[in-house]
mmCIF file of C-alpha atoms in Angstrom:
data_model
loop_
_atom_site.group_PDB
_atom_site.id
_atom_site.type_symbol
_atom_site.label_atom_id
_atom_site.label_comp_id
_atom_site.label_asym_id
_atom_site.label_seq_id
_atom_site.Cartn_x
_atom_site.Cartn_y
_atom_site.Cartn_z
ATOM 1 C CA MET D 1 -0.019 0.014 -0.066
ATOM 2 C CA PRO D 2 1.119 3.657 -0.751
ATOM 3 C CA ALA D 3 2.718 5.631 2.235
ATOM 4 C CA SER D 4 0.159 7.820 4.118
ATOM 5 C CA ARG D 5 1.563 11.404 4.828
ATOM 6 C CA SER D 6 0.368 14.756 5.671
ATOM 7 C CA ALA D 7 -0.195 17.694 3.178
ATOM 8 C CA ARG D 8 3.346 19.365 3.611
ATOM 9 C CA SER D 9 4.019 21.660 0.663
ATOM 10 C CA PRO D 10 6.633 19.937 -1.690
ATOM 11 C CA GLN D 11 7.978 23.325 -2.733
ATOM 12 C CA THR D 12 11.023 22.933 -0.658
ATOM 13 C CA GLY D 13 13.937 22.718 -2.276
ATOM 14 C CA LEU D 14 12.298 23.442 -6.226
ATOM 15 C CA ALA D 15 11.960 27.243 -6.353
ATOM 16 C CA GLY D 16 15.143 28.123 -7.453
ATOM 17 C CA ARG D 17 15.178 25.226 -10.265
ATOM 18 C CA ARG D 18 11.527 26.013 -11.803
ATOM 19 C CA GLY D 19 12.475 26.611 -15.663
ATOM 20 C CA THR D 20 15.883 25.444 -15.923
ATOM 21 C CA ALA D 21 17.497 22.218 -17.262
ATOM 22 C CA GLN D 22 17.929 20.952 -13.782
ATOM 23 C CA PHE D 23 14.345 20.514 -12.856
ATOM 24 C CA SER D 24 13.002 17.155 -11.454
ATOM 25 C CA GLU D 25 9.956 16.549 -9.834
ATOM 26 C CA ALA D 26 11.404 13.293 -7.909
ATOM 27 C CA GLY D 27 11.627 15.571 -4.652
ATOM 28 C CA VAL D 28 8.059 16.672 -4.880
ATOM 29 C CA TRP D 29 7.009 12.830 -4.320
ATOM 30 C CA ALA D 30 9.578 12.039 -1.797
ATOM 31 C CA GLU D 31 7.712 12.439 1.273
ATOM 32 C CA LEU D 32 5.107 10.217 0.075
ATOM 33 C CA GLY D 33 7.414 6.963 0.171
ATOM 34 C CA GLY D 34 7.006 4.725 -2.852
ATOM 35 C CA GLY D 35 3.394 7.160 -4.303
ATOM 36 C CA TRP D 36 5.603 7.989 -7.306
ATOM 37 C CA GLN D 37 6.944 5.675 -10.025
ATOM 38 C CA HIS D 38 8.814 6.574 -13.309
ATOM 39 C CA LEU D 39 7.689 4.359 -16.090
ATOM 40 C CA HIS D 40 9.546 5.492 -18.987
ATOM 41 C CA GLY D 41 10.992 8.149 -20.972
ATOM 42 C CA SER D 42 13.016 11.443 -20.473
ATOM 43 C CA PHE D 43 11.322 15.102 -20.692
ATOM 44 C CA ALA D 44 14.715 16.577 -21.467
ATOM 45 C CA ASP D 45 16.314 14.273 -23.733
ATOM 46 C CA GLU D 46 13.417 12.373 -25.195
ATOM 47 C CA GLY D 47 10.771 14.908 -24.931
ATOM 48 C CA TYR D 48 8.378 12.527 -23.273
ATOM 49 C CA SER D 49 8.031 11.015 -19.738
ATOM 50 C CA LEU D 50 5.117 8.979 -18.089
ATOM 51 C CA GLU D 51 5.078 8.583 -14.311
ATOM 52 C CA TRP D 52 2.871 6.476 -12.291
ATOM 53 C CA HIS D 53 1.139 7.829 -9.105
ATOM 54 C CA ASP D 54 -0.391 6.034 -6.044
ATOM 55 C CA PHE D 55 -0.524 7.453 -2.696
ATOM 56 C CA GLU D 56 -2.433 8.526 -0.014
ATOM 57 C CA ALA D 57 -2.598 11.738 1.852
ATOM 58 C CA GLU D 58 -4.152 12.906 5.439
ATOM 59 C CA ALA D 59 -4.899 16.334 4.505
ATOM 60 C CA GLU D 60 -4.667 18.158 0.982
ATOM 61 C CA PHE D 61 -1.705 18.143 -1.032
ATOM 62 C CA ASP D 62 0.040 20.696 -3.122
ATOM 63 C CA TRP D 63 1.404 18.956 -6.589
ATOM 64 C CA SER D 64 1.602 22.215 -8.826
ATOM 65 C CA SER D 65 5.727 21.930 -8.081
ATOM 66 C CA SER D 66 5.750 18.637 -10.198
ATOM 67 C CA PHE D 67 4.413 20.366 -13.154
ATOM 68 C CA HIS D 68 7.188 20.929 -16.274
ATOM 69 C CA PRO D 69 7.617 24.370 -16.654
ATOM 70 C CA GLY D 70 7.699 24.823 -20.563
ATOM 71 C CA GLY D 71 5.468 21.206 -21.104
ATOM 72 C CA VAL D 72 2.048 19.822 -21.647
ATOM 73 C CA GLU D 73 1.196 17.614 -18.791
ATOM 74 C CA ILE D 74 -1.734 14.807 -19.606
ATOM 75 C CA CYS D 75 -2.965 13.680 -16.158
ATOM 76 C CA LEU D 76 -5.253 10.129 -16.475
ATOM 77 C CA ASN D 77 -6.943 10.239 -13.303
ATOM 78 C CA LEU D 78 -8.123 6.757 -12.140
ATOM 79 C CA SER D 79 -8.861 7.975 -8.534
ATOM 80 C CA GLY D 80 -8.922 10.210 -6.270
ATOM 81 C CA GLN D 81 -9.831 13.976 -6.534
ATOM 82 C CA GLY D 82 -7.806 16.680 -8.105
ATOM 83 C CA ASN D 83 -7.609 19.872 -9.516
ATOM 84 C CA VAL D 84 -5.188 22.242 -11.661
ATOM 85 C CA GLY D 85 -6.207 26.122 -11.941
ATOM 86 C CA ASP D 86 -4.357 29.066 -14.038
ATOM 87 C CA GLY D 87 -6.316 31.549 -12.238
ATOM 88 C CA SER D 88 -9.321 32.103 -14.588
ATOM 89 C CA ARG D 89 -10.266 28.259 -15.171
ATOM 90 C CA VAL D 90 -9.830 25.104 -13.131
ATOM 91 C CA LEU D 91 -9.662 21.414 -14.640
ATOM 92 C CA GLN D 92 -11.506 19.292 -11.838
ATOM 93 C CA LEU D 93 -10.087 15.658 -12.239
ATOM 94 C CA ALA D 94 -12.709 13.357 -10.750
ATOM 95 C CA PRO D 95 -12.093 9.298 -10.935
ATOM 96 C CA LEU D 96 -11.923 8.268 -14.529
ATOM 97 C CA THR D 97 -11.405 11.443 -16.446
ATOM 98 C CA ALA D 98 -8.572 13.152 -17.876
ATOM 99 C CA GLY D 99 -7.026 16.421 -18.645
ATOM 100 C CA PHE D 100 -3.864 18.424 -19.576
ATOM 101 C CA TYR D 101 -2.435 21.548 -18.439
ATOM 102 C CA PHE D 102 0.761 23.812 -19.424
ATOM 103 C CA GLN D 103 2.510 26.847 -17.979
ATOM 104 C CA ASP D 104 5.689 28.290 -19.554
ATOM 105 C CA ARG D 105 7.131 29.154 -16.353
ATOM 106 C CA SER D 106 4.810 29.267 -13.601
ATOM 107 C CA GLY D 107 1.275 30.331 -12.820
ATOM 108 C CA LEU D 108 -0.841 26.669 -12.184
ATOM 109 C CA VAL D 109 -2.160 25.611 -9.095
ATOM 110 C CA GLY D 110 -2.599 22.179 -8.206
ATOM 111 C CA ARG D 111 -4.341 20.656 -5.252
ATOM 112 C CA ARG D 112 -5.242 16.852 -4.431
ATOM 113 C CA THR D 113 -7.991 15.998 -1.776
ATOM 114 C CA GLY D 114 -6.818 14.825 1.768
ATOM 115 C CA SER D 115 -8.281 11.462 3.028
ATOM 116 C CA ASP D 116 -8.146 10.016 -0.490
ATOM 117 C CA ARG D 117 -6.342 7.229 -2.364
ATOM 118 C CA HIS D 118 -4.820 8.759 -5.283
ATOM 119 C CA GLN D 119 -4.051 6.923 -8.669
ATOM 120 C CA PHE D 120 -3.402 8.448 -11.976
ATOM 121 C CA ILE D 121 -0.470 8.339 -14.685
ATOM 122 C CA THR D 122 1.093 11.480 -16.071
ATOM 123 C CA VAL D 123 2.206 12.142 -19.647
ATOM 124 C CA GLU D 124 4.644 14.985 -19.728
ATOM 125 C CA LEU D 125 5.209 16.194 -23.431
ATOM 126 C CA SER D 126 7.678 18.864 -24.515
ATOM 127 C CA CYS D 127 6.567 21.748 -26.763
ATOM 128 C CA ASP D 128 9.430 20.633 -29.586
ATOM 129 C CA PHE D 129 8.584 17.163 -29.021
ATOM 130 C CA LEU D 130 4.246 18.164 -29.987
ATOM 131 C CA ARG D 131 5.706 20.152 -32.509
ATOM 132 C CA ARG D 132 7.493 17.414 -34.587
ATOM 133 C CA ASN D 133 4.568 15.210 -34.281
ATOM 134 C CA LEU D 134 1.399 17.633 -34.371
ATOM 135 C CA PRO D 135 0.638 19.563 -37.266
ATOM 136 C CA PRO D 136 -0.625 22.857 -35.557
ATOM 137 C CA GLU D 137 -2.667 23.723 -38.550
ATOM 138 C CA ASP D 138 -5.056 21.073 -38.032
ATOM 139 C CA ALA D 139 -8.606 22.492 -37.267
ATOM 140 C CA GLU D 140 -9.386 19.927 -35.009
ATOM 141 C CA LEU D 141 -6.448 20.600 -33.031
ATOM 142 C CA HIS D 142 -7.482 21.857 -29.433
ATOM 143 C CA PRO D 143 -7.434 25.297 -29.331
ATOM 144 C CA SER D 144 -5.373 25.645 -26.217
ATOM 145 C CA LEU D 145 -2.904 23.403 -27.711
ATOM 146 C CA ARG D 146 -2.588 25.684 -31.077
ATOM 147 C CA ARG D 147 -1.920 28.896 -28.671
ATOM 148 C CA ILE D 148 1.201 26.511 -26.992
ATOM 149 C CA LEU D 149 2.528 25.191 -29.909
ATOM 150 C CA ASP D 150 2.374 28.882 -31.523
ATOM 151 C CA GLY D 151 4.552 29.756 -28.722
ATOM 152 C CA LYS D 152 2.107 31.965 -26.751
ATOM 153 C CA ASN D 153 3.218 32.357 -23.475
ATOM 154 C CA GLY D 154 0.743 31.783 -20.199
ATOM 155 C CA ALA D 155 -0.836 29.147 -18.324
ATOM 156 C CA TYR D 156 -3.615 26.839 -20.117
ATOM 157 C CA VAL D 157 -6.121 24.313 -18.501
ATOM 158 C CA SER D 158 -8.158 21.758 -20.551
ATOM 159 C CA GLU D 159 -11.743 20.994 -19.736
ATOM 160 C CA PRO D 160 -11.988 17.013 -18.394
ATOM 161 C CA ILE D 161 -13.080 14.370 -20.666
ATOM 162 C CA ARG D 162 -14.319 10.947 -19.144
ATOM 163 C CA LEU D 163 -11.832 7.934 -19.506
ATOM 164 C CA THR D 164 -13.665 4.893 -21.607
ATOM 165 C CA SER D 165 -13.266 1.529 -20.844
ATOM 166 C CA GLU D 166 -10.626 1.172 -23.805
ATOM 167 C CA HIS D 167 -9.145 4.381 -22.256
ATOM 168 C CA GLN D 168 -8.898 2.520 -19.285
ATOM 169 C CA LEU D 169 -7.293 -0.611 -20.975
ATOM 170 C CA LEU D 170 -4.674 1.950 -22.286
ATOM 171 C CA VAL D 171 -3.976 3.152 -18.749
ATOM 172 C CA GLY D 172 -3.413 -0.307 -17.596
ATOM 173 C CA SER D 173 -1.125 -1.066 -20.552
ATOM 174 C CA LEU D 174 1.419 1.574 -19.656
ATOM 175 C CA ARG D 175 2.010 -0.040 -16.481
ATOM 176 C CA HIS D 176 2.728 -3.197 -17.539
ATOM 177 C CA PRO D 177 3.710 -2.986 -20.996
ATOM 178 C CA PRO D 178 2.796 -6.011 -23.307
ATOM 179 C CA VAL D 179 6.457 -5.910 -25.087
ATOM 180 C CA TYR D 180 9.951 -7.040 -24.501
ATOM 181 C CA ALA D 181 12.356 -4.535 -22.936
ATOM 182 C CA GLY D 182 14.062 -3.595 -25.528
ATOM 183 C CA ALA D 183 10.983 -2.746 -27.640
ATOM 184 C CA GLN D 184 9.891 -0.702 -24.663
ATOM 185 C CA ARG D 185 11.208 3.030 -25.810
ATOM 186 C CA LEU D 186 9.176 2.345 -29.093
ATOM 187 C CA TRP D 187 6.441 1.549 -27.788
ATOM 188 C CA TYR D 188 6.020 3.990 -24.722
ATOM 189 C CA ARG D 189 6.668 6.833 -27.552
ATOM 190 C CA ALA D 190 3.966 5.280 -29.748
ATOM 191 C CA LYS D 191 2.013 5.553 -26.365
ATOM 192 C CA ALA D 192 2.549 8.882 -25.893
ATOM 193 C CA LEU D 193 1.238 9.842 -28.965
ATOM 194 C CA GLU D 194 -1.796 7.701 -28.518
ATOM 195 C CA VAL D 195 -2.437 9.316 -25.496
ATOM 196 C CA ALA D 196 -2.236 12.797 -26.906
ATOM 197 C CA SER D 197 -4.599 11.753 -29.771
ATOM 198 C CA VAL D 198 -7.424 11.199 -27.321
ATOM 199 C CA LEU D 199 -6.827 14.522 -25.411
ATOM 200 C CA PHE D 200 -5.854 16.928 -27.973
ATOM 201 C CA TYR D 201 -8.258 16.625 -30.754
ATOM 202 C CA ARG D 202 -11.939 17.328 -30.794
ATOM 203 C CA PRO D 203 -14.458 17.963 -33.702
ATOM 204 C CA ALA D 204 -14.005 20.817 -35.576
ATOM 205 C CA GLY D 205 -15.920 24.342 -34.591
ATOM 206 C CA GLY D 206 -17.193 21.924 -31.661
ATOM 207 C CA ASN D 207 -20.211 20.608 -33.386
ATOM 208 C CA GLU D 208 -21.368 17.038 -32.506
ATOM 209 C CA LEU D 209 -23.012 14.725 -34.499
ATOM 210 C CA PHE D 210 -26.582 12.789 -33.229
ATOM 211 C CA CYS D 211 -24.434 9.431 -33.404
ATOM 212 C CA GLU D 212 -21.663 10.929 -31.418
ATOM 213 C CA ARG D 213 -23.776 12.236 -28.674
ATOM 214 C CA GLN D 214 -25.225 9.101 -28.384
ATOM 215 C CA LYS D 215 -21.797 7.372 -28.254
ATOM 216 C CA MET D 216 -21.072 9.533 -24.915
ATOM 217 C CA LEU D 217 -24.041 8.791 -23.445
ATOM 218 C CA ASN D 218 -23.409 4.855 -23.906
ATOM 219 C CA GLN D 219 -20.157 5.432 -22.761
ATOM 220 C CA ASP D 220 -21.282 7.594 -19.985
ATOM 221 C CA ARG D 221 -23.631 4.454 -18.774
ATOM 222 C CA VAL D 222 -20.648 1.830 -19.105
ATOM 223 C CA GLN D 223 -18.604 3.829 -17.273
ATOM 224 C CA LYS D 224 -21.334 4.011 -14.419
ATOM 225 C CA VAL D 225 -21.736 0.405 -14.609
ATOM 226 C CA ILE D 226 -18.304 -0.434 -14.103
ATOM 227 C CA ALA D 227 -18.221 2.155 -11.196
ATOM 228 C CA VAL D 228 -21.113 -0.163 -9.260
ATOM 229 C CA LEU D 229 -18.786 -3.218 -10.055
ATOM 230 C CA ARG D 230 -15.971 -1.861 -8.315
ATOM 231 C CA GLU D 231 -18.062 -0.827 -5.600
ATOM 232 C CA ASP D 232 -17.645 -4.134 -4.072
ATOM 233 C CA LEU D 233 -16.143 -7.007 -5.879
ATOM 234 C CA SER D 234 -17.221 -9.963 -3.449
ATOM 235 C CA GLU D 235 -21.256 -8.958 -3.722
ATOM 236 C CA THR D 236 -22.407 -7.944 -7.324
ATOM 237 C CA PRO D 237 -25.500 -6.662 -7.888
ATOM 238 C CA THR D 238 -28.166 -8.274 -10.277
ATOM 239 C CA LEU D 239 -28.034 -6.664 -13.931
ATOM 240 C CA GLU D 240 -31.412 -5.698 -13.026
ATOM 241 C CA ALA D 241 -30.429 -3.780 -10.097
ATOM 242 C CA ILE D 242 -27.345 -2.287 -12.316
ATOM 243 C CA GLY D 243 -29.828 -1.059 -14.817
ATOM 244 C CA LYS D 244 -32.036 0.501 -12.355
ATOM 245 C CA ARG D 245 -29.186 2.346 -10.778
ATOM 246 C CA VAL D 246 -27.503 3.556 -14.381
ATOM 247 C CA GLY D 247 -31.258 4.429 -15.785
ATOM 248 C CA CYS D 248 -32.279 2.250 -18.455
ATOM 249 C CA SER D 249 -33.159 -1.411 -19.082
ATOM 250 C CA HIS D 250 -31.233 -4.118 -18.314
ATOM 251 C CA PHE D 251 -31.075 -5.514 -21.666
ATOM 252 C CA HIS D 252 -30.300 -2.552 -23.392
ATOM 253 C CA LEU D 253 -27.746 -1.694 -20.910
ATOM 254 C CA SER D 254 -26.424 -5.589 -21.893
ATOM 255 C CA ARG D 255 -26.158 -4.731 -25.331
ATOM 256 C CA ILE D 256 -24.326 -1.230 -25.348
ATOM 257 C CA PHE D 257 -21.889 -2.404 -22.795
ATOM 258 C CA SER D 258 -20.873 -5.248 -25.231
ATOM 259 C CA GLN D 259 -20.813 -2.938 -28.137
ATOM 260 C CA GLU D 260 -18.504 -0.591 -26.276
ATOM 261 C CA THR D 261 -15.993 -2.622 -24.495
ATOM 262 C CA GLY D 262 -16.019 -6.030 -26.704
ATOM 263 C CA GLN D 263 -17.143 -7.686 -23.409
ATOM 264 C CA SER D 264 -20.189 -8.837 -21.272
ATOM 265 C CA ILE D 265 -20.736 -7.076 -18.069
ATOM 266 C CA PHE D 266 -19.801 -10.261 -16.216
ATOM 267 C CA GLN D 267 -16.798 -10.767 -18.274
ATOM 268 C CA HIS D 268 -15.751 -7.238 -17.393
ATOM 269 C CA LEU D 269 -16.474 -8.042 -13.821
ATOM 270 C CA ARG D 270 -14.346 -11.297 -14.131
ATOM 271 C CA ARG D 271 -11.357 -8.979 -15.463
ATOM 272 C CA LEU D 272 -11.646 -6.592 -12.491
ATOM 273 C CA ARG D 273 -11.624 -9.068 -9.865
ATOM 274 C CA MET D 274 -8.705 -10.684 -11.359
ATOM 275 C CA GLU D 275 -6.942 -7.181 -11.443
ATOM 276 C CA ARG D 276 -7.460 -6.631 -7.872
ATOM 277 C CA ALA D 277 -6.791 -10.189 -6.958
ATOM 278 C CA ALA D 278 -3.391 -9.752 -8.680
ATOM 279 C CA GLU D 279 -3.105 -6.259 -7.038
ATOM 280 C CA LEU D 280 -3.414 -8.057 -3.582
ATOM 281 C CA LEU D 281 -1.071 -10.836 -4.597
ATOM 282 C CA ARG D 282 1.555 -8.092 -5.253
ATOM 283 C CA GLU D 283 1.201 -6.867 -1.779
ATOM 284 C CA ARG D 284 1.526 -9.988 -0.187
ATOM 285 C CA ARG D 285 -0.279 -9.156 2.924
ATOM 286 C CA MET D 286 -3.305 -12.107 2.184
ATOM 287 C CA ASN D 287 -3.228 -15.524 1.391
ATOM 288 C CA VAL D 288 -4.779 -17.073 -1.807
ATOM 289 C CA THR D 289 -7.841 -17.869 -0.009
ATOM 290 C CA GLN D 290 -8.497 -14.607 1.504
ATOM 291 C CA ILE D 291 -7.775 -13.057 -1.666
ATOM 292 C CA SER D 292 -10.537 -15.330 -3.448
ATOM 293 C CA LEU D 293 -13.203 -14.348 -0.600
ATOM 294 C CA GLU D 294 -11.895 -10.859 -1.043
ATOM 295 C CA VAL D 295 -12.894 -10.603 -5.224
ATOM 296 C CA GLY D 296 -16.067 -12.720 -4.863
ATOM 297 C CA TYR D 297 -14.773 -16.691 -5.150
ATOM 298 C CA SER D 298 -16.367 -18.685 -2.407
ATOM 299 C CA SER D 299 -14.337 -21.785 -4.168
ATOM 300 C CA PRO D 300 -10.496 -21.115 -4.026
ATOM 301 C CA SER D 301 -10.065 -24.034 -6.562
ATOM 302 C CA HIS D 302 -12.648 -21.748 -8.848
ATOM 303 C CA PHE D 303 -10.586 -18.701 -8.290
ATOM 304 C CA SER D 304 -7.303 -20.421 -9.144
ATOM 305 C CA MET D 305 -8.672 -21.551 -12.497
ATOM 306 C CA ALA D 306 -9.872 -18.199 -13.229
ATOM 307 C CA PHE D 307 -6.266 -16.444 -12.128
ATOM 308 C CA HIS D 308 -4.396 -19.096 -14.252
ATOM 309 C CA GLU D 309 -6.575 -18.215 -17.569
ATOM 310 C CA THR D 310 -5.814 -14.600 -16.943
ATOM 311 C CA TYR D 311 -2.448 -14.478 -15.920
ATOM 312 C CA GLY D 312 -1.205 -17.945 -17.335
ATOM 313 C CA CYS D 313 -0.042 -19.056 -13.454
ATOM 314 C CA CYS D 314 -1.643 -20.094 -10.675
ATOM 315 C CA PRO D 315 -2.036 -17.582 -7.760
ATOM 316 C CA GLY D 316 0.592 -18.728 -5.544
ATOM 317 C CA LEU D 317 3.470 -18.328 -8.056
ATOM 318 C CA TYR D 318 2.686 -14.745 -9.328
ATOM 319 C CA PRO D 319 4.014 -12.260 -9.768
ATOM 320 C CA LEU D 320 6.343 -13.883 -12.352
ATOM 321 C CA ALA D 321 9.524 -11.844 -13.296
ATOM 322 C CA THR D 322 8.725 -12.223 -17.173
ATOM 323 C CA PRO D 323 10.704 -10.389 -19.735
ATOM 324 C CA THR D 324 7.173 -8.370 -20.715
ATOM 325 C CA GLN D 325 7.400 -7.151 -17.108
ATOM 326 C CA ARG D 326 11.011 -6.148 -16.403
ATOM 327 C CA LEU D 327 10.787 -2.389 -17.018
ATOM 328 C CA GLY D 328 14.347 -1.047 -18.268
ATOM 329 C CA VAL D 329 15.686 2.009 -15.900
ATOM 330 C CA GLY D 330 14.390 5.475 -17.850
ATOM 331 C CA LYS D 331 16.042 8.724 -17.654
ATOM 332 C CA ARG D 332 14.318 11.919 -16.409
#
């Protein structure tokens, strides 16, 4: 489990380095123990960097000193409440939302709520990296990003978007890349651009067709279903009860869930249970029988069978140190 720390300001020791080539956010997260993990990339050398955050704070936590000056940062927020403001606008980051923000040197204020479990990935992109890969004249490029690429100084925050089930799968892959260590540099660079494509583009003129609005409604319903499933993996409500909570018939809900995710609701529930079981096994605080009950399996043998089908090994041997799980040491 991540360390729990009081919300002391992370500004200490960084004020004199903001805006310089020596900027590093590692010190900001040092007081949170193991709550910060560099995944891959180097903002200074390669133009992109990805980090995983998992921590608890006893009180409100200031995370604005972790924002790279002169870089666009994307936050893929899985849990915990946060916000980033530029003085006139505020990006509210609720669970399962995402957004981006930028400052040339300073100007942004970021807060994370206390008594919350915060889990999120940040993708940091330099302006030079973005200029090399994004055409600024593209009509569907987000207006704020176009101003940033045009060199207009200041601070900017985007509006939030909801993370769909596809986005959540992408976030999961960022933590556990499905490629060998030697291929991770190429893979992570491509994924950084994939994340950028999700956040930086929107329909020209802001007009959405009916089918797009319907797709957004369906995605919202899918996210509500996932939230209901996550509430208690050991005691899951019936499809009828889920339908009532989401606000549509369970027949229609089952159909749109399969269309949006490629899985049935109960297939997705099994995936959530296996992901939670893997997390508990990595923590090594519970035995296999306890974990099987925790994730809704009354029979340890059925749990072991499901786990083996998902991860290719029995729970007692997890995690395996396979080549795809060995992260290379990235540069900051």
